[in-house]
mmCIF file of C-alpha atoms and ligand atoms in Angstrom:
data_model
loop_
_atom_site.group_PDB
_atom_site.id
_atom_site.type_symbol
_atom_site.label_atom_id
_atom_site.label_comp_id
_atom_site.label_asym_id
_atom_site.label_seq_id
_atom_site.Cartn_x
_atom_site.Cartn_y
_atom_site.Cartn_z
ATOM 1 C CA UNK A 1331 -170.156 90.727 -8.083
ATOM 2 C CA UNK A 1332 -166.948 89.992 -10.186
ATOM 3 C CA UNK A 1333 -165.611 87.056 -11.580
ATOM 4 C CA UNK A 1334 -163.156 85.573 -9.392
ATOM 5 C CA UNK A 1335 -160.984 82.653 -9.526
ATOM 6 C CA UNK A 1336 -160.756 79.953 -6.761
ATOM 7 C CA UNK A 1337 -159.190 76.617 -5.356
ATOM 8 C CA UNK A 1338 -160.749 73.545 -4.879
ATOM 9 C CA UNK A 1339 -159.107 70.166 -3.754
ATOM 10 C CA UNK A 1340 -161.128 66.804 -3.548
ATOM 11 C CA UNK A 1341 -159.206 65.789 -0.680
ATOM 12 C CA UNK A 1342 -158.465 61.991 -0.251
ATOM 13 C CA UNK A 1343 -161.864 60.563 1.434
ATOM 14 C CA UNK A 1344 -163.562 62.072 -1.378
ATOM 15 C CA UNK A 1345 -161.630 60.202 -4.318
ATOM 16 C CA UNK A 1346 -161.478 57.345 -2.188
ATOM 17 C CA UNK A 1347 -165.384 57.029 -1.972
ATOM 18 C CA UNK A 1348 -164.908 57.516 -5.959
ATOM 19 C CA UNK A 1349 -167.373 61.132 -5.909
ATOM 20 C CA UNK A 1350 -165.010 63.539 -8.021
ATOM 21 C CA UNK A 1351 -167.734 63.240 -10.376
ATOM 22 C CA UNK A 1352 -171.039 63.822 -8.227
ATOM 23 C CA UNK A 1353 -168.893 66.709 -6.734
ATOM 24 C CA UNK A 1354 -167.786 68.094 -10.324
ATOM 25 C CA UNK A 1355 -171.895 68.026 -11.083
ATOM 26 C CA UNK A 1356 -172.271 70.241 -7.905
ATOM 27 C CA UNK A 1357 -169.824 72.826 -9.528
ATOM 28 C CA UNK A 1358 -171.445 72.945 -12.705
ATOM 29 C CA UNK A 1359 -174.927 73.046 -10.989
ATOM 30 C CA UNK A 1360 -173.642 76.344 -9.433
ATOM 31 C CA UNK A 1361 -172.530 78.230 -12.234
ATOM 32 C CA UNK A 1362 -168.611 77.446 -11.876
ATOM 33 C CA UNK A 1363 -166.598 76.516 -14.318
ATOM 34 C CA UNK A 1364 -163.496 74.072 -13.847
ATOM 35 C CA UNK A 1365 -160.545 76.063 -16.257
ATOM 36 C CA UNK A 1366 -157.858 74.073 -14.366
ATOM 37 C CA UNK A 1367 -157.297 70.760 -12.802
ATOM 38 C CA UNK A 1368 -154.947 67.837 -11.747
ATOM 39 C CA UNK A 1369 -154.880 65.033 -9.318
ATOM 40 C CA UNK A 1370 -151.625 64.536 -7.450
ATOM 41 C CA UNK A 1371 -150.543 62.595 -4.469
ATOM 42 C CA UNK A 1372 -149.266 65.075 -2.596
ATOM 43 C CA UNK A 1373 -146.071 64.796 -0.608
ATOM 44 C CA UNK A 1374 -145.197 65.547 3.160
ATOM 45 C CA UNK A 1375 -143.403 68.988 2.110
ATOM 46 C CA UNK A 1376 -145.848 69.876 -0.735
ATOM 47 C CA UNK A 1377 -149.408 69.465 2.210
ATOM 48 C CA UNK A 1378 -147.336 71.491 4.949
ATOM 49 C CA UNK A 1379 -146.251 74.405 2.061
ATOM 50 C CA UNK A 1380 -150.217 74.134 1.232
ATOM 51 C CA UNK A 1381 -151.463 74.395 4.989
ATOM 52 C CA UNK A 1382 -148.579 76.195 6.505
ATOM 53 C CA UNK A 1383 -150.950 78.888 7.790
ATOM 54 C CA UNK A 1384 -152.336 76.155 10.397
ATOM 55 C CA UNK A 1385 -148.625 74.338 11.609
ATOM 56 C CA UNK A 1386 -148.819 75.910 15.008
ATOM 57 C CA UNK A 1387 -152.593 74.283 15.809
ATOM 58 C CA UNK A 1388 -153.162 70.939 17.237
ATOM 59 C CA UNK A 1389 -154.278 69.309 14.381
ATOM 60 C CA UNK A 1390 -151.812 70.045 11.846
ATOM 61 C CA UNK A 1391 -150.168 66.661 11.350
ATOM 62 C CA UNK A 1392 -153.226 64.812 11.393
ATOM 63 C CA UNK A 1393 -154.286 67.034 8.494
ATOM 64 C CA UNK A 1394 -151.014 66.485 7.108
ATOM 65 C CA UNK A 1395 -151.346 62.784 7.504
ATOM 66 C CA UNK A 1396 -154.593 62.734 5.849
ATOM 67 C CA UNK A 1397 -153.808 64.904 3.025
ATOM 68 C CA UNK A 1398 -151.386 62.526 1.639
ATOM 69 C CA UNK A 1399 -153.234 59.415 2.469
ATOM 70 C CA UNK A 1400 -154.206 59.287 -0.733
ATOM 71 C CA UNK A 1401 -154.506 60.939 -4.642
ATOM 72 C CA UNK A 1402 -156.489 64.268 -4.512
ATOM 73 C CA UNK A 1403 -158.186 66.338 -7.436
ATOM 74 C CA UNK A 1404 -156.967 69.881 -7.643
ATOM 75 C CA UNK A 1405 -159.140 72.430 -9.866
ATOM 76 C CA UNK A 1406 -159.356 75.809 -10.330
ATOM 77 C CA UNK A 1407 -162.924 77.166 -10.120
ATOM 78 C CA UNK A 1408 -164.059 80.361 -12.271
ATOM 79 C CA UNK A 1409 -167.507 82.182 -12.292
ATOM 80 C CA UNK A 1410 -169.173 85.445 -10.534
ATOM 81 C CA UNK A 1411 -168.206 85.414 -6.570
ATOM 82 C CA UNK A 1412 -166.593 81.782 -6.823
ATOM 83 C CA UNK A 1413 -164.568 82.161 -3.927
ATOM 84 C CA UNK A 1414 -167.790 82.505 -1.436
ATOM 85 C CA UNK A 1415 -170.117 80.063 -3.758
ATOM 86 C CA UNK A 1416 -167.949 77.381 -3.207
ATOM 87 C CA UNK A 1417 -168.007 77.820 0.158
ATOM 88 C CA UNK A 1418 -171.490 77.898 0.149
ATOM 89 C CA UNK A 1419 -171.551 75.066 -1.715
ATOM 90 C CA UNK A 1420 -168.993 72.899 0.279
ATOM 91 C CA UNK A 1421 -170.671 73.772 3.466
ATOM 92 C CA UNK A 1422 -169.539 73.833 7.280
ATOM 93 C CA UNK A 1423 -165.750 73.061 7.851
ATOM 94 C CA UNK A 1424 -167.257 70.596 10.438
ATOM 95 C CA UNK A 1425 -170.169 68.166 8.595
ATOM 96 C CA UNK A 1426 -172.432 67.627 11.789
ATOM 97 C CA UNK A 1427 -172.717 71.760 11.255
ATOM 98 C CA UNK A 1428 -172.900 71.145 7.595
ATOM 99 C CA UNK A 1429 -176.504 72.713 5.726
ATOM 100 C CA UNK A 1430 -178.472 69.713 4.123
ATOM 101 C CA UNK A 1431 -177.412 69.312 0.740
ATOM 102 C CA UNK A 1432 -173.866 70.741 0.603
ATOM 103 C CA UNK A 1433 -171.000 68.617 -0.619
ATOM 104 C CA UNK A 1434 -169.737 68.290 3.219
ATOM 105 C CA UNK A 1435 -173.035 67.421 4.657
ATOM 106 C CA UNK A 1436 -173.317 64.441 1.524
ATOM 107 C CA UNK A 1437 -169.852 63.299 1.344
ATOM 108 C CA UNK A 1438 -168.090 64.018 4.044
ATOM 109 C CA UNK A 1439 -168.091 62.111 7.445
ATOM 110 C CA UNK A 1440 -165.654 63.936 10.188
ATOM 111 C CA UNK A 1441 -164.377 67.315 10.313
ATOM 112 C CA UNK A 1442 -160.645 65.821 9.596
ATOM 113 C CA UNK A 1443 -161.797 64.461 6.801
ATOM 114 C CA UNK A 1444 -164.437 66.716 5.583
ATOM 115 C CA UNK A 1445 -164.154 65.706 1.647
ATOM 116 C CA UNK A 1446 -163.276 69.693 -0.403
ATOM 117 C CA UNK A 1447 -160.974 72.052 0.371
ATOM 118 C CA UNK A 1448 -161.342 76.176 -1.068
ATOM 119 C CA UNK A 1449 -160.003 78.949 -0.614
ATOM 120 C CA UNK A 1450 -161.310 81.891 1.557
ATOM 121 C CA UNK A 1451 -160.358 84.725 0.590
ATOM 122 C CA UNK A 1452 -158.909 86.406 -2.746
ATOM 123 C CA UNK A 1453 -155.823 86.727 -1.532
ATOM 124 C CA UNK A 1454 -155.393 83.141 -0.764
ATOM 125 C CA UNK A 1455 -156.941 82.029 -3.692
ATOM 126 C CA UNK A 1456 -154.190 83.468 -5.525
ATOM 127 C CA UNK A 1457 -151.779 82.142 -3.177
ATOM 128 C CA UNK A 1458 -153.100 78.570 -3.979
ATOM 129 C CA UNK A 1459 -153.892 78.767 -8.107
ATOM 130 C CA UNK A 1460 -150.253 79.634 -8.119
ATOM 131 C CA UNK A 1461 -149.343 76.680 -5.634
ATOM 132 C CA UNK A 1462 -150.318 74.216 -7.918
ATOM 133 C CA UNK A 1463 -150.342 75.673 -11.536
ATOM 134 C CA UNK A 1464 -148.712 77.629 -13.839
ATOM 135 C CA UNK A 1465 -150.366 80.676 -15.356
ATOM 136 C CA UNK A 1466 -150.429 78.787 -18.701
ATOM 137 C CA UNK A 1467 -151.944 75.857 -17.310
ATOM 138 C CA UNK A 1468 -155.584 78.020 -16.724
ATOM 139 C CA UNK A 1469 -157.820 77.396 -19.563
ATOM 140 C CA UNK A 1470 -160.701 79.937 -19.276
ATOM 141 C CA UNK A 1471 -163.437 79.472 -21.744
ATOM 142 C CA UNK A 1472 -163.442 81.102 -25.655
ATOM 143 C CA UNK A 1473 -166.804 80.396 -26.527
HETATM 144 P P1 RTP B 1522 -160.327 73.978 4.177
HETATM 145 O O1 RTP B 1522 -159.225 74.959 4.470
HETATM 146 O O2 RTP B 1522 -159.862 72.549 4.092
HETATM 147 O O3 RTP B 1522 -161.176 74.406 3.012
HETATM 148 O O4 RTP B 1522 -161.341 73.980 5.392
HETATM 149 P P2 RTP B 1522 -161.871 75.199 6.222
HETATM 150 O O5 RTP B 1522 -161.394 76.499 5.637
HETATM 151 O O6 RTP B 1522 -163.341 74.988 6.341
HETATM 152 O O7 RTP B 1522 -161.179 74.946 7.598
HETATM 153 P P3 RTP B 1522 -159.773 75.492 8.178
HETATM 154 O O8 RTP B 1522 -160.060 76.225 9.435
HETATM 155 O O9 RTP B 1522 -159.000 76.209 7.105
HETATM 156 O O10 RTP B 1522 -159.039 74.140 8.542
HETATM 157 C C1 RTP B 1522 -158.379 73.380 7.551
HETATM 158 C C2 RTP B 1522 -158.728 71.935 7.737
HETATM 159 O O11 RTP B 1522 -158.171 71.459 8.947
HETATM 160 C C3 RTP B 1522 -159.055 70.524 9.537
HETATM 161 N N1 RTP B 1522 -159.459 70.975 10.844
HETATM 162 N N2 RTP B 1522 -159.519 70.178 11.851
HETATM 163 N N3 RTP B 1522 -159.883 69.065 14.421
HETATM 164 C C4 RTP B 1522 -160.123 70.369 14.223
HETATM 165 O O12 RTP B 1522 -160.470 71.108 15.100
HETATM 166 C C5 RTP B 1522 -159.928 70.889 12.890
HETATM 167 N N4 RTP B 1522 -160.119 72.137 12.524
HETATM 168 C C6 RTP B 1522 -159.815 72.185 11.208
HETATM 169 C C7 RTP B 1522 -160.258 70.378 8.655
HETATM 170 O O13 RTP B 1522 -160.094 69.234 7.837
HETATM 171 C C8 RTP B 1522 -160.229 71.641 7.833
HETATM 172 O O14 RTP B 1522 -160.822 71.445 6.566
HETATM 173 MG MG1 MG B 1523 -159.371 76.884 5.233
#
């Protein structure tokens, strides 16, 4: 295992049902560190950039829609194999598939609005940290 460097949003449903906190504590309870974050409310060009891998499916401008319904909370995740953990941890993309006691299966209701975004692979988890921050911006731990 290395230690890798992921994205996480808290995508509008989330902040709405005011959980950025109970969904920080599920970070921290898996070993990841938050060295980056910011909450935006993302325009129509900045969430089809972001998702521009799904435009040609069906549900792209629903997603699109729903992304900037509302403020979301951007971080950058850091810790041994944080690109699958948080996956892990966010559960199914869908809820109803979701495992009992990931962040999707407690906080989110419908898979278009499933509560966390992250990244899945490293490649597009450097895609992403660069999306939203600048290198300086990262603030890795010194002690
Ligand atoms: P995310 O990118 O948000 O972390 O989610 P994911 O990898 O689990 O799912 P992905 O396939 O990348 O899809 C991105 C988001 O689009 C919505 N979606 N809707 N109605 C549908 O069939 C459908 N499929 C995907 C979800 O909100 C998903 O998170
Ligand atoms: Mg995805």
């Amino acid at each position: 295992m290395a230690v890798e460097r992921t994205i996480s949003i808290i995508k509008p449903d989330a902040v709405a049902k005011n959980v950025i906190g109970a969904i920080y504590s599920r970070f921290e309870q898996a070993g990841l560190q938050i060295v980056a974050a910011k909450m935006l409310h993302l325009s129509r060009e900045q969430a089809e950039g972001f998702y521009a891998v799904h435009r040609e499916r069906g549900f792209f401008n629903d997603l699109v829609g729903f992304m900037i319904s509302g403020p979301v909370m951007v971080q950058v995740l850091e810790g041994e194999d944080a690109i699958l953990k948080n996956r892990e941890i966010m559960g199914a993309t869908n809820p109803k598939d979701a495992a009992p006691g990931t962040i999707r299966a407690d906080f989110a209701v419908s898979i278009d609005e499933n509560a966390v975004h992250g990244s899945d692979s490293p490649e597009t988890a450097a895609q992403e940290i660069a999306y939203f921050f600048q290198p300086n911006e990262l603030c890795p731990r010194t002690r």
